[in-house]
PDB file of C-alpha atoms in Angstrom:
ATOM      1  CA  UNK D 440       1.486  -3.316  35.843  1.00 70.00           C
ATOM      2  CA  UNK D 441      -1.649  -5.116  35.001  1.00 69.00           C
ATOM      3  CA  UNK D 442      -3.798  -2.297  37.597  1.00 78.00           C
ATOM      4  CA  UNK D 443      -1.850   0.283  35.594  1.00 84.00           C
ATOM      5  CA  UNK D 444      -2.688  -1.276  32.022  1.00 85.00           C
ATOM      6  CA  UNK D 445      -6.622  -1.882  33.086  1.00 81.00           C
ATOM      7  CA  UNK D 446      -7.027   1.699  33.752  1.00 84.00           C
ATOM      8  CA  UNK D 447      -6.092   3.153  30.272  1.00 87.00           C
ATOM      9  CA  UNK D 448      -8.690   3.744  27.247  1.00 89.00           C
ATOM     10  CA  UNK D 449      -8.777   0.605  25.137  1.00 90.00           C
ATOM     11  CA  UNK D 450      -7.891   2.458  22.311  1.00 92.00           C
ATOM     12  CA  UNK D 451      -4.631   2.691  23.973  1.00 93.00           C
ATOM     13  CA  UNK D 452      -4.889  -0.804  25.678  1.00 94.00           C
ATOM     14  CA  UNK D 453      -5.038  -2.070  21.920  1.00 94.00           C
ATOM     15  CA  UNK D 454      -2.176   0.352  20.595  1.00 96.00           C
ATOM     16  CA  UNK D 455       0.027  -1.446  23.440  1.00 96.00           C
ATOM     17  CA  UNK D 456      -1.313  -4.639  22.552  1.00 95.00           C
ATOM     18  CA  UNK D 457      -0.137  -4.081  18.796  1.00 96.00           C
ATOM     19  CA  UNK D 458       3.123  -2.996  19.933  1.00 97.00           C
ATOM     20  CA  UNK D 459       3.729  -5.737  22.054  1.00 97.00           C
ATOM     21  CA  UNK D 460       2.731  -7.876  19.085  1.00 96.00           C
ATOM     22  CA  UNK D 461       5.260  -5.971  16.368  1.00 96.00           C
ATOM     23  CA  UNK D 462       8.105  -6.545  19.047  1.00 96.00           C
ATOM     24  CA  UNK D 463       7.667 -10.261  19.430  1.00 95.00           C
ATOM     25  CA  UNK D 464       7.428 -10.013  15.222  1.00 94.00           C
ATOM     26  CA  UNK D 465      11.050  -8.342  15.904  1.00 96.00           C
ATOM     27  CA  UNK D 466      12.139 -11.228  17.810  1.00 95.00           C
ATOM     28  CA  UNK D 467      11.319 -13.530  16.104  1.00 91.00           C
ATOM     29  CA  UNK D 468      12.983 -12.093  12.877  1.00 92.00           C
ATOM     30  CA  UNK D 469      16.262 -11.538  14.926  1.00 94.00           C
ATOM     31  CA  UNK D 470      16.409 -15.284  14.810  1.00 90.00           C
ATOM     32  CA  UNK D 471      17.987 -14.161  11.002  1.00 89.00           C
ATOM     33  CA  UNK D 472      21.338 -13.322  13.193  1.00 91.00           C
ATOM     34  CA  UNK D 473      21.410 -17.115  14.530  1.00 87.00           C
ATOM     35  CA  UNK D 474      21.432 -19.276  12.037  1.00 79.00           C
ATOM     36  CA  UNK D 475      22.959 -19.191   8.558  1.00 69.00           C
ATOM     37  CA  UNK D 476      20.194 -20.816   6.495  1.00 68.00           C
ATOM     38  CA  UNK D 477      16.447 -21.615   6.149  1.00 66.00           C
ATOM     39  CA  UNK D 478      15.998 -25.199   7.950  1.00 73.00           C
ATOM     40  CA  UNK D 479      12.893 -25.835   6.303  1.00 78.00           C
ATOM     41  CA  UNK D 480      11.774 -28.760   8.961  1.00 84.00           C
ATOM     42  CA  UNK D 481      11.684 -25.689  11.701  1.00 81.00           C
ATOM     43  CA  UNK D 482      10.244 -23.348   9.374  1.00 80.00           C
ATOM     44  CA  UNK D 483       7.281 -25.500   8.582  1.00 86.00           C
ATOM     45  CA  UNK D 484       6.669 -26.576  11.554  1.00 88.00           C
ATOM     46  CA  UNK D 485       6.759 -22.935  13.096  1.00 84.00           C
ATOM     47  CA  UNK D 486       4.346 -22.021  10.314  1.00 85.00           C
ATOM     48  CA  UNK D 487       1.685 -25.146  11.092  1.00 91.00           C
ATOM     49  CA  UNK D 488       1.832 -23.707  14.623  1.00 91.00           C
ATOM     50  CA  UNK D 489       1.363 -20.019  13.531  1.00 88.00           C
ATOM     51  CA  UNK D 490      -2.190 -21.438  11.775  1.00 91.00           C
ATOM     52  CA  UNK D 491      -2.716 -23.427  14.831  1.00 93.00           C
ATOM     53  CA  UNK D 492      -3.344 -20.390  16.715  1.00 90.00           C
ATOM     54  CA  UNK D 493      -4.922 -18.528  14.755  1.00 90.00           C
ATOM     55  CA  UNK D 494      -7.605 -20.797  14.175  1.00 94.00           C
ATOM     56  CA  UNK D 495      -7.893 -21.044  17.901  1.00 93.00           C
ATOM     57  CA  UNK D 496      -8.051 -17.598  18.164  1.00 89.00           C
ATOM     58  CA  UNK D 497     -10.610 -16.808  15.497  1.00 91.00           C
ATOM     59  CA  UNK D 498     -12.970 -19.268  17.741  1.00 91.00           C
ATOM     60  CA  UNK D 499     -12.913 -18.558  21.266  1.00 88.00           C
ATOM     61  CA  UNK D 500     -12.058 -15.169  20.907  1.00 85.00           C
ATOM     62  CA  UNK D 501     -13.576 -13.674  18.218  1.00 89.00           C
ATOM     63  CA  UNK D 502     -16.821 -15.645  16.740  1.00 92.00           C
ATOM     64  CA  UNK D 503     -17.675 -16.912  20.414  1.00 89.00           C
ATOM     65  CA  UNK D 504     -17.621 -13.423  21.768  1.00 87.00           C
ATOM     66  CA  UNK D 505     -19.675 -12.394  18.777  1.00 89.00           C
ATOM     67  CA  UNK D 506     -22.047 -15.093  18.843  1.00 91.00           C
ATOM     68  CA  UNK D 507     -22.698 -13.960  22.707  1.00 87.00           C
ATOM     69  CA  UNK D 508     -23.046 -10.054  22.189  1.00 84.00           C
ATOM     70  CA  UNK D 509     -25.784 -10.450  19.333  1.00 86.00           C
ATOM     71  CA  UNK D 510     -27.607 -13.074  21.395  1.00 84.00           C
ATOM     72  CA  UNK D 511     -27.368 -10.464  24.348  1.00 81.00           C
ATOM     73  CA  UNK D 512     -28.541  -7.730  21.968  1.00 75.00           C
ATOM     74  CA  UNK D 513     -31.804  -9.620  21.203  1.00 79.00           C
ATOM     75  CA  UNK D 514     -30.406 -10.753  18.303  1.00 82.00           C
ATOM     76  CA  UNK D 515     -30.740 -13.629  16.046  1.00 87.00           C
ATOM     77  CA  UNK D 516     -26.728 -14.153  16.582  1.00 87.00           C
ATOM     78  CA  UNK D 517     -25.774 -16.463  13.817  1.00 90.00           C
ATOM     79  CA  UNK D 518     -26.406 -13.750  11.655  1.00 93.00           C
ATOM     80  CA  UNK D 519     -23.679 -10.795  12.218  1.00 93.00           C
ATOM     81  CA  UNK D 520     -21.333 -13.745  12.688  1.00 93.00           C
ATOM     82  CA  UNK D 521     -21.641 -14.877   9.358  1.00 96.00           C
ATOM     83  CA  UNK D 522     -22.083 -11.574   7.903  1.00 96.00           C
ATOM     84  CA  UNK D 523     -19.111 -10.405   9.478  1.00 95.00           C
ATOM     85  CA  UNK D 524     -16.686 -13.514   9.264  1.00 96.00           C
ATOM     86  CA  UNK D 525     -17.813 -13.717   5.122  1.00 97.00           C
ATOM     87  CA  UNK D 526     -17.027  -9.965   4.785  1.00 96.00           C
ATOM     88  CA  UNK D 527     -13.723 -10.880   6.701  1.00 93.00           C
ATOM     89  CA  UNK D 528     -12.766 -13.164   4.562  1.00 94.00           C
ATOM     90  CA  UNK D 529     -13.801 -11.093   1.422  1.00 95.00           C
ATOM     91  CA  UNK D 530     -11.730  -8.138   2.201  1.00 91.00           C
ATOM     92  CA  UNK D 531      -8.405 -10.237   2.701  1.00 90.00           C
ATOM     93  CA  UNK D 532      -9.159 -11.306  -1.095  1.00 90.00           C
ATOM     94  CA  UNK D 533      -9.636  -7.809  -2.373  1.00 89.00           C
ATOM     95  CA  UNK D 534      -6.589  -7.171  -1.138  1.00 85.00           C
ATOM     96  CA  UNK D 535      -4.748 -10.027  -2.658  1.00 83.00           C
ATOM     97  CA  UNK D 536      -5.678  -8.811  -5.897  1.00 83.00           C
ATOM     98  CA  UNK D 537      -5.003  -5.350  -5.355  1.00 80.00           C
ATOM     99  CA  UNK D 538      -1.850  -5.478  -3.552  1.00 79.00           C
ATOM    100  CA  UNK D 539       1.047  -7.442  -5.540  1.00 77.00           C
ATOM    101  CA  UNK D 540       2.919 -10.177  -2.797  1.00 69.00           C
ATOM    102  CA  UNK D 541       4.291 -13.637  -3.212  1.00 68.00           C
ATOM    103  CA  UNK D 542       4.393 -15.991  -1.104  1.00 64.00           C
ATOM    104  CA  UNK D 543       7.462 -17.293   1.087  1.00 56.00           C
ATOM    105  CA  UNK D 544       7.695 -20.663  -0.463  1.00 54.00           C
ATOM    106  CA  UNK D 545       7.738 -19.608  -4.028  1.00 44.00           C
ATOM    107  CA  UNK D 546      10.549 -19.834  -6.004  1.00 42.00           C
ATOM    108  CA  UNK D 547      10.320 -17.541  -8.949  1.00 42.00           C
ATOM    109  CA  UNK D 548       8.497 -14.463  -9.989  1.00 39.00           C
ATOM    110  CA  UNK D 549       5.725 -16.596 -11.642  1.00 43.00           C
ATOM    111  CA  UNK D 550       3.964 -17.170  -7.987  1.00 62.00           C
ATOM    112  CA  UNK D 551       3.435 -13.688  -7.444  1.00 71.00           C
ATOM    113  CA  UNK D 552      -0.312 -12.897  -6.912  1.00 67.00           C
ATOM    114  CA  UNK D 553      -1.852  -9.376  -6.886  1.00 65.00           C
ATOM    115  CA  UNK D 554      -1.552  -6.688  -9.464  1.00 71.00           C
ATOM    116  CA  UNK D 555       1.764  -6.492 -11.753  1.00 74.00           C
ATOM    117  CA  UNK D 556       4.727  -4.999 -10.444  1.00 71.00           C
ATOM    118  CA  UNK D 557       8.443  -4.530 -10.901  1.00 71.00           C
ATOM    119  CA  UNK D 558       8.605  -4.966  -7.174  1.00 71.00           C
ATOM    120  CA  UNK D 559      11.623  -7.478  -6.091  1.00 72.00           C
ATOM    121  CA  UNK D 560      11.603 -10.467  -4.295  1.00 70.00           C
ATOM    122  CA  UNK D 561      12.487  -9.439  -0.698  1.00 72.00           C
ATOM    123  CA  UNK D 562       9.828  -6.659  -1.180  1.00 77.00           C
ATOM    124  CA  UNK D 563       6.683  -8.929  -2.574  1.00 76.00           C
ATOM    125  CA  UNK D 564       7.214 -11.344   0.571  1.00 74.00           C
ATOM    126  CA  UNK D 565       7.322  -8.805   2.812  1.00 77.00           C
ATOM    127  CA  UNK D 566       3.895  -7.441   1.402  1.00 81.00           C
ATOM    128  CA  UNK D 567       3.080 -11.233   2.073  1.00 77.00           C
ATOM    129  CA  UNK D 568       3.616 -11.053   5.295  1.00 78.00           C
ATOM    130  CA  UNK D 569       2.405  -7.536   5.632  1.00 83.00           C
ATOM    131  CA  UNK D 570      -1.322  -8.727   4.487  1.00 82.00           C
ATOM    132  CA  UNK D 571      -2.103 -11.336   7.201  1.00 77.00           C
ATOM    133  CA  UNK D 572      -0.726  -9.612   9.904  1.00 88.00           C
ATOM    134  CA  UNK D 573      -3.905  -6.808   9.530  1.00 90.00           C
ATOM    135  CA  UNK D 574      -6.392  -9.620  10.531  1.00 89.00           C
ATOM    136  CA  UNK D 575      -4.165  -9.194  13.660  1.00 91.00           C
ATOM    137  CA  UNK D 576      -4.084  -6.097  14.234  1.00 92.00           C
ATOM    138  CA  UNK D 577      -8.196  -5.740  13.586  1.00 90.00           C
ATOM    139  CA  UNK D 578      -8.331  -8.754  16.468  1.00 90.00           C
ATOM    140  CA  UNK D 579      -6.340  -6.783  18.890  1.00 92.00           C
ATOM    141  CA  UNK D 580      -8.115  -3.954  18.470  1.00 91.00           C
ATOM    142  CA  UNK D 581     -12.386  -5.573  18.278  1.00 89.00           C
ATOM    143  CA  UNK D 582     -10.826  -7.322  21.546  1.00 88.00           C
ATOM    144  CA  UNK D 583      -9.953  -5.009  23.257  1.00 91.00           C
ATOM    145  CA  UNK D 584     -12.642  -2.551  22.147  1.00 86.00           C
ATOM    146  CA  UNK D 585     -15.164  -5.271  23.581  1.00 83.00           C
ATOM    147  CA  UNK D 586     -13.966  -4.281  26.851  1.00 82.00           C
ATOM    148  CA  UNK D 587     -17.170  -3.145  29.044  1.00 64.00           C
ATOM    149  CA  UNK D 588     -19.929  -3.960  26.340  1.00 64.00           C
ATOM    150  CA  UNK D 589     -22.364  -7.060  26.682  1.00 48.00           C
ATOM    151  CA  UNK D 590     -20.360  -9.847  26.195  1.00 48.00           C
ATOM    152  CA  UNK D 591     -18.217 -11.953  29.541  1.00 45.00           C
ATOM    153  CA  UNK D 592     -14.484 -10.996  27.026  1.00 49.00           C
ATOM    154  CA  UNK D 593     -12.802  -8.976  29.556  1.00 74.00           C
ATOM    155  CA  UNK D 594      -9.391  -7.448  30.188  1.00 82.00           C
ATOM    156  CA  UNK D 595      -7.779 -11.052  30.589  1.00 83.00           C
ATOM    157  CA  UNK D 596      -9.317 -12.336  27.433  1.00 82.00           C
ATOM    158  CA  UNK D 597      -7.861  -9.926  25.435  1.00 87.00           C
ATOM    159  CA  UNK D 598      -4.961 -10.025  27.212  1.00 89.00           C
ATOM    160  CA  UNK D 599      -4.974 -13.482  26.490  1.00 87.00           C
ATOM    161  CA  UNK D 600      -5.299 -13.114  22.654  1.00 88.00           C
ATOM    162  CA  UNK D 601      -2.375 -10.725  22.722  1.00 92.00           C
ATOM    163  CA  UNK D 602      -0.178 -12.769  23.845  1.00 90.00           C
ATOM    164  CA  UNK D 603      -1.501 -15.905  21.378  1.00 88.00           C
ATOM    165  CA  UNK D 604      -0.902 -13.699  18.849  1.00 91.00           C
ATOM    166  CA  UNK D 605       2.616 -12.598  19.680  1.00 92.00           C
ATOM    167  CA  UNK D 606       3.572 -15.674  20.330  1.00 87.00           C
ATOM    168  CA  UNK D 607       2.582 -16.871  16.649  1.00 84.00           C
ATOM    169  CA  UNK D 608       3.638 -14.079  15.324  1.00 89.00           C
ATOM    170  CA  UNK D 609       7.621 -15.232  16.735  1.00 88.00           C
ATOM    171  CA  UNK D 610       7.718 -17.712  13.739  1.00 81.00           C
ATOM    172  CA  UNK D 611       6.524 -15.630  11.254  1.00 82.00           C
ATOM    173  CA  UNK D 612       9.335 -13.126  11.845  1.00 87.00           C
ATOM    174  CA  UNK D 613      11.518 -16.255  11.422  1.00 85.00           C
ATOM    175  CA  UNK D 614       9.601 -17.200   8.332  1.00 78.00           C
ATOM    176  CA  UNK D 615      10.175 -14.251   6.879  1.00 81.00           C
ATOM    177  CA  UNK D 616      13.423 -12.981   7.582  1.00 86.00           C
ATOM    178  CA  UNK D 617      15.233 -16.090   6.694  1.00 82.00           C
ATOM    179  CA  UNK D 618      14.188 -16.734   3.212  1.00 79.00           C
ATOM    180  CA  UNK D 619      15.069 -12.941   2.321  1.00 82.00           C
ATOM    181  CA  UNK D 620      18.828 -13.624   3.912  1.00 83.00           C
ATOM    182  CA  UNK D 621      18.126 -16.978   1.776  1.00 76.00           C
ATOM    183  CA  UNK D 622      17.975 -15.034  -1.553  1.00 76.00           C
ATOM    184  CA  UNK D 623      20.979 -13.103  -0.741  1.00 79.00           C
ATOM    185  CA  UNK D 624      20.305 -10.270   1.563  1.00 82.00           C
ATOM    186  CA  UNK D 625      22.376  -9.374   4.193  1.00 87.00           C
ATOM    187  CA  UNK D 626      21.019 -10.418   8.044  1.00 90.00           C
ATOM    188  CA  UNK D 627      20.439  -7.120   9.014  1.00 91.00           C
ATOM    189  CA  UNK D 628      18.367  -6.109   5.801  1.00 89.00           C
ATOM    190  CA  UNK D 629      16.568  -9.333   6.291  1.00 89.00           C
ATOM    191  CA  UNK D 630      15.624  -8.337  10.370  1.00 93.00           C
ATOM    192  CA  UNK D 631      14.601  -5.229   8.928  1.00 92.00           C
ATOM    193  CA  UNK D 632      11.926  -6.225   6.216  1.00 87.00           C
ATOM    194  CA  UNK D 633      10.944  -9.247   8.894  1.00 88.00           C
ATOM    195  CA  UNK D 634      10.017  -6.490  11.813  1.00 92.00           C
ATOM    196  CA  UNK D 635       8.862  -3.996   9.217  1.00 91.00           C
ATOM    197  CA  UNK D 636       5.793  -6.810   8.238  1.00 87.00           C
ATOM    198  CA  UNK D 637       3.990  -6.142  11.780  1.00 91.00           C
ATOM    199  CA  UNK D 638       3.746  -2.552  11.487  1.00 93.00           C
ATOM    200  CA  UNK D 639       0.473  -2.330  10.434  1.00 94.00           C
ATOM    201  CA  UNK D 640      -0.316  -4.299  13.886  1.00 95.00           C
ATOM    202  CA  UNK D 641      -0.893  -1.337  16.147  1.00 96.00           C
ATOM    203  CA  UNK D 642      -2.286   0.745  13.762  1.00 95.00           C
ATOM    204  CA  UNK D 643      -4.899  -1.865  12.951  1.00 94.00           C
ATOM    205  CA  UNK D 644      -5.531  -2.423  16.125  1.00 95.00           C
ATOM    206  CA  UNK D 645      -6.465   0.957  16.563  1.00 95.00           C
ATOM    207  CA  UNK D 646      -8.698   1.237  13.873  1.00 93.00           C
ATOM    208  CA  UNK D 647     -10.561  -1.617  15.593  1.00 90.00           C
ATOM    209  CA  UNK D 648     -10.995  -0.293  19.088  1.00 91.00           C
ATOM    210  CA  UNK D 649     -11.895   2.701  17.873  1.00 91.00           C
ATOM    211  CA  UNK D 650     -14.238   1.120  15.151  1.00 87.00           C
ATOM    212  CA  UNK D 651     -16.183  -0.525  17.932  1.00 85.00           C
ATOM    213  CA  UNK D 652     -15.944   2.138  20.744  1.00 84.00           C
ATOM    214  CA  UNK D 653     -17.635   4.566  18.316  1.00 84.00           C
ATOM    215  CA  UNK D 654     -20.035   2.277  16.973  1.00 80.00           C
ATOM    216  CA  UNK D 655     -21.095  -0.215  19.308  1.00 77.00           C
ATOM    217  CA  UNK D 656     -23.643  -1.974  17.252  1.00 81.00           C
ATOM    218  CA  UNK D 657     -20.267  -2.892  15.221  1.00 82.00           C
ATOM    219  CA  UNK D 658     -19.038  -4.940  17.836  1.00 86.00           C
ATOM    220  CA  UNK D 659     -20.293  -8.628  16.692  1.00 90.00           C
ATOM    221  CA  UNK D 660     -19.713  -8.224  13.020  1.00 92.00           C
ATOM    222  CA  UNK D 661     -16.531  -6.330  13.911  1.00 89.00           C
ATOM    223  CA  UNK D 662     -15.532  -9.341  16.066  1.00 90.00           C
ATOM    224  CA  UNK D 663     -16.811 -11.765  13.391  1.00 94.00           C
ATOM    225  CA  UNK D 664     -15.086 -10.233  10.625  1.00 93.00           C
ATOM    226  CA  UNK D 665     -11.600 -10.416  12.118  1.00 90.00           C
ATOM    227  CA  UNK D 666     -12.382 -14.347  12.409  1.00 93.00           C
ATOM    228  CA  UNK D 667     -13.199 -14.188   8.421  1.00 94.00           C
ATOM    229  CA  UNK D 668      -9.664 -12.343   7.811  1.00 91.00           C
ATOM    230  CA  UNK D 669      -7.739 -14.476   9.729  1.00 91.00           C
ATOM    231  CA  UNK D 670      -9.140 -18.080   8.765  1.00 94.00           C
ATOM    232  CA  UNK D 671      -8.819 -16.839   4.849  1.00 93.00           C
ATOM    233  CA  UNK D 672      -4.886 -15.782   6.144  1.00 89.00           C
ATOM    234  CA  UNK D 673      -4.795 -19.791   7.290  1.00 91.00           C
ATOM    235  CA  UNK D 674      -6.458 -21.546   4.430  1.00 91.00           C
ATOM    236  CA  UNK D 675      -4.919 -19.505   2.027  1.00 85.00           C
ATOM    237  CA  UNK D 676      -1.545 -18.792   2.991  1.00 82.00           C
ATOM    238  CA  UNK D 677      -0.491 -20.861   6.414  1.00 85.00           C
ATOM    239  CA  UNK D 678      -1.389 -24.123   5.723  1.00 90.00           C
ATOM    240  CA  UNK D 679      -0.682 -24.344   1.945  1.00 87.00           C
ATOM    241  CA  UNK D 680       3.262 -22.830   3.045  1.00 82.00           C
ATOM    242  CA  UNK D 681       3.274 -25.380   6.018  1.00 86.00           C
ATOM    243  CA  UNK D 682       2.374 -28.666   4.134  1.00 86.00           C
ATOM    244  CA  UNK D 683       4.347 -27.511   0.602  1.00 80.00           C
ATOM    245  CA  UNK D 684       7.389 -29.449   1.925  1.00 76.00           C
ATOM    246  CA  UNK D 685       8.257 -32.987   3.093  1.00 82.00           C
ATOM    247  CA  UNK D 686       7.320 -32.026   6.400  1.00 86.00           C
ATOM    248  CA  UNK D 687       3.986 -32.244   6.396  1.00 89.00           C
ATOM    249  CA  UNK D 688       3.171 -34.598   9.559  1.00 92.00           C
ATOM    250  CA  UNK D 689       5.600 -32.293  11.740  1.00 92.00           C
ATOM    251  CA  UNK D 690       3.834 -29.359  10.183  1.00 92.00           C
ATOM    252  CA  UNK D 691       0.026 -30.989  11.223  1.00 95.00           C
ATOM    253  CA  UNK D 692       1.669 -31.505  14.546  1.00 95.00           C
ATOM    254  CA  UNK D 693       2.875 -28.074  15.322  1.00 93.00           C
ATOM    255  CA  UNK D 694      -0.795 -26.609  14.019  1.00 94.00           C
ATOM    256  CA  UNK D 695      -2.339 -28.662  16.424  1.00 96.00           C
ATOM    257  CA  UNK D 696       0.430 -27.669  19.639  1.00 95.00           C
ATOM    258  CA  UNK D 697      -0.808 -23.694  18.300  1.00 92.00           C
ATOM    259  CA  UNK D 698      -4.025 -24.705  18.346  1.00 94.00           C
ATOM    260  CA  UNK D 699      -4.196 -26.235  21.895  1.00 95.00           C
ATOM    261  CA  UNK D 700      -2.284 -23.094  23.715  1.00 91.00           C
ATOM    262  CA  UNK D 701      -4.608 -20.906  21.945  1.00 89.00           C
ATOM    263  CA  UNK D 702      -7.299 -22.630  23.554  1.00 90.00           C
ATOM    264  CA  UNK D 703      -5.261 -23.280  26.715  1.00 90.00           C
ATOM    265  CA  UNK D 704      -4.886 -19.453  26.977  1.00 85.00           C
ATOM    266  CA  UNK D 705      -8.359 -18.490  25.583  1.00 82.00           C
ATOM    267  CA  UNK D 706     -10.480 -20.436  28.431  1.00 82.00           C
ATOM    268  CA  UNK D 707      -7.950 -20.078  31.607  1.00 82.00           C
ATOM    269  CA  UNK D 708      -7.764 -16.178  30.708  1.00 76.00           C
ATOM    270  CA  UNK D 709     -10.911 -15.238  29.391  1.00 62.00           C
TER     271      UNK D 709
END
């Protein structure tokens, strides 16, 4: 399988990877047909562990590989890593003021963030959702488009970031799907908008293999910028959800479990 996989474009590669990534979204939204209510100690500590990862992942596999290429290139490499990871985190903001969302701990309409909208409940957390998971996707795909160019991330390494993020991305299918059945929607309604999030996964990743196959000078801010998205996605939105409870030493715990299988899967693969 792996022999079969390794001898496919990236572009495709990264389309598979995103897929892969959506269905373990799917999973972990299923979780909906389980259990008949949010248990908030799980939830937070499944959403620690989410930002655990990705924090890993925006390291080892994203600034470190961009921090390599430039240096490779002749380049002064701090620079497209901070270029990229500042423009990263930039676009992630644009978007939370253009696209209206709430978040999955708020309560009432007042949270919302974004423009105005008549949009309901179950619909602005699913746009929530919906907005960190294209970090994602643009990880996938600068991962897997690094295939073959300057830098030591190979096959395995991206490999291994796939499955970090699909992993991850089991709780926040959970995270999701349960506070819509929460507010009253039925289970399978709530599986649906809790699948539906990841979408944007594969084509993202697309975008970024192709991004970076077509433009290989892209590569380290491409790389860099992902790390930006994601690490705004954490600060902004992980964390603050994880630690808004009275869970928050379980919820530091399960960050730092994300963060060391990241790492664990990072160095042994890559």
């Amino acid at each position: 399988m792996l022999e079969w996989f390794s001898q496919l474009s990236h572009v495709y590669q990264a389309l598979i990877a995103g897929i892969f990534t959506w269905g373990m979204t799917a999973l972990g939204a299923a979780v909906v047909f389980l259990v008949r209510s949010v248990n908030n100690k799980l939830l937070n500590t499944m959403q620690g562990f989410a930002a655990g990862v990705m924090i890993a992942a925006s390291f080892w596999s994203l600034l470190a590989p961009a921090l390599e290429f430039s240096e490779k290139a002749g380049q002064i490499p701090w620079i497209p890593a901070a270029i990229g990871f500042l423009l990263g985190g930039i676009f992630i903001r644009g978007l939370d003021v253009v696209i209206p969302h709430m978040h999955a701990h708020a309560s009432s309409g007042h949270q919302t963030e974004g423009r105005k909208s008549n949009l309901n409940k179950s619909t602005l957390l699913l746009l929530a959702i919906t907005l960190h998971n294209i970090p994602e996707g643009l990880a996938l795909g600068v991962a897997f488009g690094a295939i073959g160019h300057a830098t030591d991330s190979g096959l395995m390494a991206a490999v291994g970031l796939a499955i970090g993020i699909g992993i991850q991305n089991i709780p926040e299918g959970t995270a999701l799907s349960l506070p819509i059945h929460g507010d009253g929607k039925s289970k399978w309604r709530a599986f649906n908008f809790g699948q539906a999030s990841a979408l944007v996964e594969p084509v993202f990743a697309v975008i970024g293999a192709a991004a970076v196959l077509l433009v290989t000078p892209l590569l380290p801010y491409a790389l860099a910028f992902a790390a930006g998205a994601m690490i705004f996605v954490v600060v902004e939105e992980l964390i603050p959800e994880s630690q808004s409870g009275e869970n928050t030493d379980l919820a530091t715990l399960g960050l730092m479990v994300g963060f060391t299988i990241m790492m664990i899967l990072d160095v042994s693969l890559g």
